[in-house]
PDB file of C-alpha atoms in Angstrom:
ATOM      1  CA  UNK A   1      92.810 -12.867  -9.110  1.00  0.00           C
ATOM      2  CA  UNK A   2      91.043 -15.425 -11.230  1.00  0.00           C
ATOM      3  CA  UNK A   3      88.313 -14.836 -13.341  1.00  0.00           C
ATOM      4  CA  UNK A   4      84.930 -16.283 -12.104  1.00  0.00           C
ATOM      5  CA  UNK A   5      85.115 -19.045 -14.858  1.00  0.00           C
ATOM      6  CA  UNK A   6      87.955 -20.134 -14.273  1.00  0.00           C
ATOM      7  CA  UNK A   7      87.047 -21.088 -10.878  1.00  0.00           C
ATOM      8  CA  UNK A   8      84.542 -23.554 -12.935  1.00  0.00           C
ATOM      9  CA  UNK A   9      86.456 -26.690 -13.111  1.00  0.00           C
ATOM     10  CA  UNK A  10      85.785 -30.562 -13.107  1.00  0.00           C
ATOM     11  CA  UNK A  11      87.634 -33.042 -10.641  1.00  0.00           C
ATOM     12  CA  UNK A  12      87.982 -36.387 -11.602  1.00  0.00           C
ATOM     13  CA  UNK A  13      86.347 -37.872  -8.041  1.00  0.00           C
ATOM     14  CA  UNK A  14      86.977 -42.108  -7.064  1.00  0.00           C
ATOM     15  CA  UNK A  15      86.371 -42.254  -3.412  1.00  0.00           C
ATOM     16  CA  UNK A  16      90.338 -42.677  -2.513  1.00  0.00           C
ATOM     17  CA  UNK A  17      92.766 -40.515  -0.851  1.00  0.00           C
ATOM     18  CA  UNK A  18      94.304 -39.108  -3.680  1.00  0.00           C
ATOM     19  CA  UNK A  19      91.078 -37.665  -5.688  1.00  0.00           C
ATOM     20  CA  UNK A  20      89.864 -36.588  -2.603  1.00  0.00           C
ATOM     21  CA  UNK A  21      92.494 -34.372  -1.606  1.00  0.00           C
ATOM     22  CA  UNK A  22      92.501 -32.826  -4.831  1.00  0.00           C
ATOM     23  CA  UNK A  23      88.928 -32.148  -4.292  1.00  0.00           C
ATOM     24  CA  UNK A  24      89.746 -30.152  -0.887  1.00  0.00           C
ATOM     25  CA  UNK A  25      92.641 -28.454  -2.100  1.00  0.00           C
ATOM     26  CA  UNK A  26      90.197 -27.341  -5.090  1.00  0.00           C
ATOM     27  CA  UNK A  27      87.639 -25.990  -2.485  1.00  0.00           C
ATOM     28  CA  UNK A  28      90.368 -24.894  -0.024  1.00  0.00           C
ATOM     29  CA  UNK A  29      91.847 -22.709  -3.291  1.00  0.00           C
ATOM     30  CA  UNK A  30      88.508 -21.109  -3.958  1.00  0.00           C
ATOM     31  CA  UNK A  31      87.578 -23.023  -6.813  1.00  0.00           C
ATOM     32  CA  UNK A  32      83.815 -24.457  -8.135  1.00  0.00           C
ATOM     33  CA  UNK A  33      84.538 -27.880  -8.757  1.00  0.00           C
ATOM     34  CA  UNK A  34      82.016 -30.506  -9.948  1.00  0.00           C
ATOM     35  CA  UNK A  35      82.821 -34.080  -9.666  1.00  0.00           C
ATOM     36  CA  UNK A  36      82.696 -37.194 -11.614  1.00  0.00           C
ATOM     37  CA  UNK A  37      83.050 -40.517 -10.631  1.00  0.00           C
ATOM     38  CA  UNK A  38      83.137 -43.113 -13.045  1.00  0.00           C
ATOM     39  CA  UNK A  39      81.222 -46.907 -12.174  1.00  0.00           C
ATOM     40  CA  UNK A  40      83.654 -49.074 -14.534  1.00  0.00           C
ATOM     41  CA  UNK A  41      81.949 -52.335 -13.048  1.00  0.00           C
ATOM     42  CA  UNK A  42      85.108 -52.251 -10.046  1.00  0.00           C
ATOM     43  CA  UNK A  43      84.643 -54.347  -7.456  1.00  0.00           C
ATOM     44  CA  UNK A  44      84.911 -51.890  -4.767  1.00  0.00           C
ATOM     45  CA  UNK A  45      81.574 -50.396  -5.363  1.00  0.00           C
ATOM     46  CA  UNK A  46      82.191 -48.955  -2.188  1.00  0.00           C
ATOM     47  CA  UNK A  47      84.376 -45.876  -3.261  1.00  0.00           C
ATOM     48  CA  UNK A  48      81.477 -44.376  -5.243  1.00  0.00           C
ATOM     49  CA  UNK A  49      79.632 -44.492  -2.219  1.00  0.00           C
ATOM     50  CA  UNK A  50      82.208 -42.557  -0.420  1.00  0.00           C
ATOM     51  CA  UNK A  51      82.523 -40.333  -2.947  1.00  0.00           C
ATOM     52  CA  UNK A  52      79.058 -39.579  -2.718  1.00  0.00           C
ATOM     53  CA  UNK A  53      79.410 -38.947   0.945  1.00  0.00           C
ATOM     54  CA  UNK A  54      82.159 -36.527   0.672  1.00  0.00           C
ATOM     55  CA  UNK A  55      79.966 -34.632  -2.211  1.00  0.00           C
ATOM     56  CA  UNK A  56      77.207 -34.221   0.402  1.00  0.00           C
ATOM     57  CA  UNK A  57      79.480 -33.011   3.067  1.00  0.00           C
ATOM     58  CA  UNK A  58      80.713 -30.481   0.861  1.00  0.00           C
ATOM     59  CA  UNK A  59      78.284 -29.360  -1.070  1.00  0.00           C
ATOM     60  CA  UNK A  60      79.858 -30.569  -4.033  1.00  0.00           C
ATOM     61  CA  UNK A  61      77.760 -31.094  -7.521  1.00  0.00           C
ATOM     62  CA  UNK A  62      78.562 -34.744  -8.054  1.00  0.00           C
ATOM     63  CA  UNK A  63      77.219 -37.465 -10.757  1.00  0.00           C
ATOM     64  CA  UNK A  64      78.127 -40.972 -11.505  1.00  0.00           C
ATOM     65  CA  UNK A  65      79.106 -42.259 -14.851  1.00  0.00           C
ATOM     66  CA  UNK A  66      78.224 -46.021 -15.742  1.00  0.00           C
ATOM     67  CA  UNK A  67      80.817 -46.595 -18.005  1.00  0.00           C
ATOM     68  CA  UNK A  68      80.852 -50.040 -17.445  1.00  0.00           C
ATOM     69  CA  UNK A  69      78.959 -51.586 -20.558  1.00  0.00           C
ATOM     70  CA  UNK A  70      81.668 -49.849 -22.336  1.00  0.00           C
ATOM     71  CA  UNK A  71      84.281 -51.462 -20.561  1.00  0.00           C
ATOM     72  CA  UNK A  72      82.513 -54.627 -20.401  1.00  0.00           C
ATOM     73  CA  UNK A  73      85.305 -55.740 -23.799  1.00  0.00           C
ATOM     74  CA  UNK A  74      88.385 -54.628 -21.609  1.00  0.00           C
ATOM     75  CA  UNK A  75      87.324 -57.630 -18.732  1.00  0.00           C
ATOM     76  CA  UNK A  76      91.306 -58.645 -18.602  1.00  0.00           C
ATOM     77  CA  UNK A  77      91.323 -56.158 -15.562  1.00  0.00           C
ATOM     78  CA  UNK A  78      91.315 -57.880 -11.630  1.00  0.00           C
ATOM     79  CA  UNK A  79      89.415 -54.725 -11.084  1.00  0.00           C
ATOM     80  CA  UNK A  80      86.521 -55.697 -12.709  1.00  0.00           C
ATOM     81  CA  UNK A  81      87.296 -59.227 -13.865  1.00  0.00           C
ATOM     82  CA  UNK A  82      85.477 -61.195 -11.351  1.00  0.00           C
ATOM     83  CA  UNK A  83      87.729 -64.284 -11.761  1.00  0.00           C
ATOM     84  CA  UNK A  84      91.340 -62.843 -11.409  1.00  0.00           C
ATOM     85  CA  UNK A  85      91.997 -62.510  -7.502  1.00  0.00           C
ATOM     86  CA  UNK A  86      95.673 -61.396  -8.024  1.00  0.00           C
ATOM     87  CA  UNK A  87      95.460 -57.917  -6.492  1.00  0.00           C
ATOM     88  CA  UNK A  88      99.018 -57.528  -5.547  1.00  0.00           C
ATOM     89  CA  UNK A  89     100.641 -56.544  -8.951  1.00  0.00           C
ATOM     90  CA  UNK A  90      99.608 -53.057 -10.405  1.00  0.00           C
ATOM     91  CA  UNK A  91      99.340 -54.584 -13.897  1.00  0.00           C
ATOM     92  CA  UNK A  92      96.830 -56.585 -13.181  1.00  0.00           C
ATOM     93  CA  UNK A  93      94.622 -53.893 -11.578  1.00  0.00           C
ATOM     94  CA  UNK A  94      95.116 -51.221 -14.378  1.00  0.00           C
ATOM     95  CA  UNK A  95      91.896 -51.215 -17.169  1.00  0.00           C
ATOM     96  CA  UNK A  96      93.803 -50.734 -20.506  1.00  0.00           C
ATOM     97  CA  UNK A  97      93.759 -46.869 -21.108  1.00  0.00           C
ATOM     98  CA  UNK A  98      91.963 -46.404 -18.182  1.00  0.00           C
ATOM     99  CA  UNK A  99      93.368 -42.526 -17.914  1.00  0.00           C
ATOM    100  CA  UNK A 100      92.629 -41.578 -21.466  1.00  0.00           C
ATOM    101  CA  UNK A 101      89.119 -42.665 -21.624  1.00  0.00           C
ATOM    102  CA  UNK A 102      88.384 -41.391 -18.158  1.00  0.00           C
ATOM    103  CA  UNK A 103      90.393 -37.703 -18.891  1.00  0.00           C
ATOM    104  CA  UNK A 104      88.618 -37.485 -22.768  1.00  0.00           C
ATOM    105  CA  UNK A 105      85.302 -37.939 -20.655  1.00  0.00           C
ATOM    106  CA  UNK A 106      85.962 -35.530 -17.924  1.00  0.00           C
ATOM    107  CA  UNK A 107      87.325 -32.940 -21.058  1.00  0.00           C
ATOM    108  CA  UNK A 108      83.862 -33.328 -23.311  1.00  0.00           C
ATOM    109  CA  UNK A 109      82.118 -33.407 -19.862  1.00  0.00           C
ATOM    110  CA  UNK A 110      83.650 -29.533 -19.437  1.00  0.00           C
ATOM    111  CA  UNK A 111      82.966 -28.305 -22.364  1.00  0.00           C
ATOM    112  CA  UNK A 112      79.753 -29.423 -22.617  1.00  0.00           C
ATOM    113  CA  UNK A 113      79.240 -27.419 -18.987  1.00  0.00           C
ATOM    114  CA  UNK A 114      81.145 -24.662 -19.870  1.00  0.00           C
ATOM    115  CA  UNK A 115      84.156 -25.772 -16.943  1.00  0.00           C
ATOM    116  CA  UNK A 116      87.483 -24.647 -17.568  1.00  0.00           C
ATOM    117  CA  UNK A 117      89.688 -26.946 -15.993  1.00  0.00           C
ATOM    118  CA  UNK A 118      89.790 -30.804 -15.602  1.00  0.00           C
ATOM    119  CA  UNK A 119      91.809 -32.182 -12.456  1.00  0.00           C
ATOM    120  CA  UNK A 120      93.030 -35.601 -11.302  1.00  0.00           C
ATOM    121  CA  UNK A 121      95.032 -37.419  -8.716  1.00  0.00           C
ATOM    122  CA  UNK A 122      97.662 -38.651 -10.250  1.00  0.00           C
ATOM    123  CA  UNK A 123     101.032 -38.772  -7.740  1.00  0.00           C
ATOM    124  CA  UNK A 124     104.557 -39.299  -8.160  1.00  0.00           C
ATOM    125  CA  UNK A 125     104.870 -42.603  -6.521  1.00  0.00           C
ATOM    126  CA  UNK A 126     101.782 -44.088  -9.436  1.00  0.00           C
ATOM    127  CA  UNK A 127     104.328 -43.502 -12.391  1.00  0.00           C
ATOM    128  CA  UNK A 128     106.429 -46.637 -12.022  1.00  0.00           C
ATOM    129  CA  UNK A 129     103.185 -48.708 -11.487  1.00  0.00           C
ATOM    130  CA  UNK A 130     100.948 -46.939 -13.890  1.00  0.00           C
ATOM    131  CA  UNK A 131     101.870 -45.409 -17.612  1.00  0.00           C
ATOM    132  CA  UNK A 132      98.718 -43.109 -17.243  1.00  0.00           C
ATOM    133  CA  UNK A 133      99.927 -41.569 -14.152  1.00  0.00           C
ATOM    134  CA  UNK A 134     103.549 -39.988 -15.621  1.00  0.00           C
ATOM    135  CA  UNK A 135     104.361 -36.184 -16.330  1.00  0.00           C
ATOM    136  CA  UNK A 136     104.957 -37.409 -19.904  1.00  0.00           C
ATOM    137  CA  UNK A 137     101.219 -38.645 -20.258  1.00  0.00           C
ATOM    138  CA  UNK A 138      99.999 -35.672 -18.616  1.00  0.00           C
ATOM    139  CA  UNK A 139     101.799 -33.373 -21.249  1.00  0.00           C
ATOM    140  CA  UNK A 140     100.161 -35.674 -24.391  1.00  0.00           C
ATOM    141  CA  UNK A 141      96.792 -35.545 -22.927  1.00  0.00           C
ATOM    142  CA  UNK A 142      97.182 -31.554 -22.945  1.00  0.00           C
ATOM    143  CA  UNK A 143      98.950 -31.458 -26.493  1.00  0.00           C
ATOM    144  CA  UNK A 144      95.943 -33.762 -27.541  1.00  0.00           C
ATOM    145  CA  UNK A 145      93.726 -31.156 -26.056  1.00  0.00           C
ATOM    146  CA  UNK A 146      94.916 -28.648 -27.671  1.00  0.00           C
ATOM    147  CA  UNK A 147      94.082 -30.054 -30.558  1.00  0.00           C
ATOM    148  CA  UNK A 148      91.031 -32.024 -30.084  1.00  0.00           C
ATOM    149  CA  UNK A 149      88.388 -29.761 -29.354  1.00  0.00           C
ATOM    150  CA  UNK A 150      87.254 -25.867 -30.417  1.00  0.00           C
ATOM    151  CA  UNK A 151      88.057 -24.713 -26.489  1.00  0.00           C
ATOM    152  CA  UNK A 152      91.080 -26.351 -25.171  1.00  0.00           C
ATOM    153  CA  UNK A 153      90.774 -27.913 -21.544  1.00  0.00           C
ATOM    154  CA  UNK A 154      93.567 -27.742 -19.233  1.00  0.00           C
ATOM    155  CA  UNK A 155      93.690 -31.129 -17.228  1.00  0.00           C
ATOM    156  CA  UNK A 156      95.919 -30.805 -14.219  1.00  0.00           C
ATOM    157  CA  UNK A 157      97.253 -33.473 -11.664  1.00  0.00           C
ATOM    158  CA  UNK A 158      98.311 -31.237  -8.613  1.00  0.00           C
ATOM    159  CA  UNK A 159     100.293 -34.169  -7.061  1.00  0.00           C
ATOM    160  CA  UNK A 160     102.373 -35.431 -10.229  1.00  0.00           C
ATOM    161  CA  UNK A 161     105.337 -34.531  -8.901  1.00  0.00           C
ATOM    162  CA  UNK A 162     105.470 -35.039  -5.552  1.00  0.00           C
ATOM    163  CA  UNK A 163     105.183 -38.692  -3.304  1.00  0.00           C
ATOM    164  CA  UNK A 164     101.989 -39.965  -1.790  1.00  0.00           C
ATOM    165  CA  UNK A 165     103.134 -39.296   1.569  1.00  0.00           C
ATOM    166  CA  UNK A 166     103.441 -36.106   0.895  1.00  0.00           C
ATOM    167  CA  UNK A 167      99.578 -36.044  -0.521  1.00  0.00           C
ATOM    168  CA  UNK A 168      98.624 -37.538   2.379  1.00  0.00           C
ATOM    169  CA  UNK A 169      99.718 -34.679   4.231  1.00  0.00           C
ATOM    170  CA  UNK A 170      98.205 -32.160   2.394  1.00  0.00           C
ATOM    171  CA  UNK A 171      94.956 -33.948   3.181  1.00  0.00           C
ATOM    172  CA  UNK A 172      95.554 -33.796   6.602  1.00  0.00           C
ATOM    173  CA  UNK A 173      96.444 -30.337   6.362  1.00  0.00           C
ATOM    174  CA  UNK A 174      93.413 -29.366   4.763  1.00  0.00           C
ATOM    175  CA  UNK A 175      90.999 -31.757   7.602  1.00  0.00           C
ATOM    176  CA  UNK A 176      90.146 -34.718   4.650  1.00  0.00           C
ATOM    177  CA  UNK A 177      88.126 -37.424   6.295  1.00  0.00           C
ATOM    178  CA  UNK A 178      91.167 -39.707   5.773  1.00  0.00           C
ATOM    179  CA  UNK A 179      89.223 -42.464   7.558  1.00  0.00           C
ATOM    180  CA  UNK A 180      86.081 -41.890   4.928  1.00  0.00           C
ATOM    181  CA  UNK A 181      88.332 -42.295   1.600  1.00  0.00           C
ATOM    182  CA  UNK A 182      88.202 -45.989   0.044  1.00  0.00           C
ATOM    183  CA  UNK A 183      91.292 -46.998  -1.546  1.00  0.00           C
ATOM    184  CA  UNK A 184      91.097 -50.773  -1.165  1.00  0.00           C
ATOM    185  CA  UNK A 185      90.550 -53.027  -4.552  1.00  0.00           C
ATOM    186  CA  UNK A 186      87.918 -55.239  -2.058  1.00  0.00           C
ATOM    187  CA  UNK A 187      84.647 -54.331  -1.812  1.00  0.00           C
ATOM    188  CA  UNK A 188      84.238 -55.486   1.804  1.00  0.00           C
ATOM    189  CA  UNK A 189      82.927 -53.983   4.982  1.00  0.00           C
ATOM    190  CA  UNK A 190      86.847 -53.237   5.814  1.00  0.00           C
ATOM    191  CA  UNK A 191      89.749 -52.741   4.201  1.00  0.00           C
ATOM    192  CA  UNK A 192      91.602 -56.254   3.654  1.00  0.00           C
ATOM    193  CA  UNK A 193      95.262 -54.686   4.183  1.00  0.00           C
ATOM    194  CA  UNK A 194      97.101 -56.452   1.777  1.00  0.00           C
ATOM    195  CA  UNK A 195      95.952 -55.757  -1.458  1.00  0.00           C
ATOM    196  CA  UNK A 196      98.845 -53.175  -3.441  1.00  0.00           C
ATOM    197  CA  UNK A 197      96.693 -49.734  -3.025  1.00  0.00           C
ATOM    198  CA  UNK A 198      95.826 -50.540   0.710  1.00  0.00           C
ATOM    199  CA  UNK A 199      99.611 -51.260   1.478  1.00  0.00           C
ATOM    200  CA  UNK A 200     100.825 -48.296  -0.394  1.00  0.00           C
ATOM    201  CA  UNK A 201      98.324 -46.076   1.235  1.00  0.00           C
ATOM    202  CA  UNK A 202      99.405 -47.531   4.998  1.00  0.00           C
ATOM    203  CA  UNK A 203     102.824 -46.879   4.128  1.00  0.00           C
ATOM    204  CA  UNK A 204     102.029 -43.530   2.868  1.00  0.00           C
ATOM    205  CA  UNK A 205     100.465 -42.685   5.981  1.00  0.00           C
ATOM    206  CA  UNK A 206     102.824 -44.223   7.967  1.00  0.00           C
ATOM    207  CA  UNK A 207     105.734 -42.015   6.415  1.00  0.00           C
ATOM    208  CA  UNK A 208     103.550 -39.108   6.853  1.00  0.00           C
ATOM    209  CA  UNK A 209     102.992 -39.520  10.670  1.00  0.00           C
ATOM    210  CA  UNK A 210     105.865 -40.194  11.180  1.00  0.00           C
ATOM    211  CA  UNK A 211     107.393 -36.769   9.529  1.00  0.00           C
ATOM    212  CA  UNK A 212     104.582 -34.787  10.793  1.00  0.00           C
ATOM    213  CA  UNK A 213     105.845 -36.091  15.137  1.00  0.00           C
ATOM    214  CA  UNK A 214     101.960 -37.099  15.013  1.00  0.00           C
ATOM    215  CA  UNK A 215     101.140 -41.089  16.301  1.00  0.00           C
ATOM    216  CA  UNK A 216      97.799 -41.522  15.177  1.00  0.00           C
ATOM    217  CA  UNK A 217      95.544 -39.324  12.190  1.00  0.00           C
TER     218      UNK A 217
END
């Protein structure tokens, strides 16, 4: 059985799919997490909103971290660069280090509230699009932690290994508001469809259905 503290853990929270499921699964397991989003000036302010929502529902302790002044010297990003429309190429939607700084945050933000754990979406299908989202990273950010603080923080990423169809059904296994998560690089009323995480994610559902015999979520 685990020990009560242990049950204390942080989840690394953006308002898409992934992070969300991660987030049920957490509860689902019997765990106490707390979320953090992180405002890095994105365009889609609309994910933090969702991720507020889904707090709410749940009950979940949640706070928002303006980390964008911070970023403000890393503007090279379509995410937050307000100029660079080109959403279609994962390069140009990555924030240099974005992982590191967000995971060092999330492991001072433990420690400082005596949580045990940090957790994170990362998923199988990320790693050829994004450096931060590999087994191999997740191994230095651990042997970093290990060395980095007095109390060493375990950061997980429940879904490294395995594709985001798969995630997707987990979430639907565990009743995530699919329809509530925000995954799309726009900050529109509705999703525009084309942009690289909103294809990914429809094909990702798609696959999903499609396995599962089911037509519609």
């Amino acid at each position: 059985a685990m020990m009560n503290d242990e049950k204390d853990v942080v989840v690394i929270l953006s308002g898409g799919l992934d992070s969300t499921t991660v987030l049920y699964k957490l509860l689902d397991e019997g765990k106490n997490p707390i979320a953090l989003t992180f405002n890095y000036g994105q365009k889609a302010t609309k994910e933090i909103n969702c991720a507020k929502e889904i707090c709410e529902e749940k009950g979940v302790e949640h706070h928002v971290f303006d980390i964008s002044s911070i970023l403000d010297l890393l503007n090279a990003s379509s995410l937050i660069d307000r100029d660079n429309d080109n959403l279609e190429e994962p390069e140009n939607t990555v924030v240099p280090s974005r992982n590191t700084l967000l995971l060092s945050l999330a492991t001072a933000f433990a420690i400082s509230n005596d949580r045990k754990a940090v957790y994170y979406g990362a998923h199988k299908g990320d790693e050829n699009d994004y450096p931060d989202c590999t087994p191999e990273f997740l191994n230095q950010m651990n042997e970093l932690n290990k060395v980095n603080n007095y109390d060493y923080i375990t950061i997980y990423a429940p879904f490294i290994h395995v594709e985001k169809s798969e995630v997707v059904k987990e979430a639907i296994r565990l009743g995530v508001p699919i329809e509530k998560t925000w995954s799309c690089y726009v900050n529109e009323e509705e999703p525009c469809g084309v942009c690289f995480s909103c294809v990914t994610r429809q094909n990702a559902i798609d696959t999903a259905l499609k396995e599962l015999g089911m037509d519609h979520l």
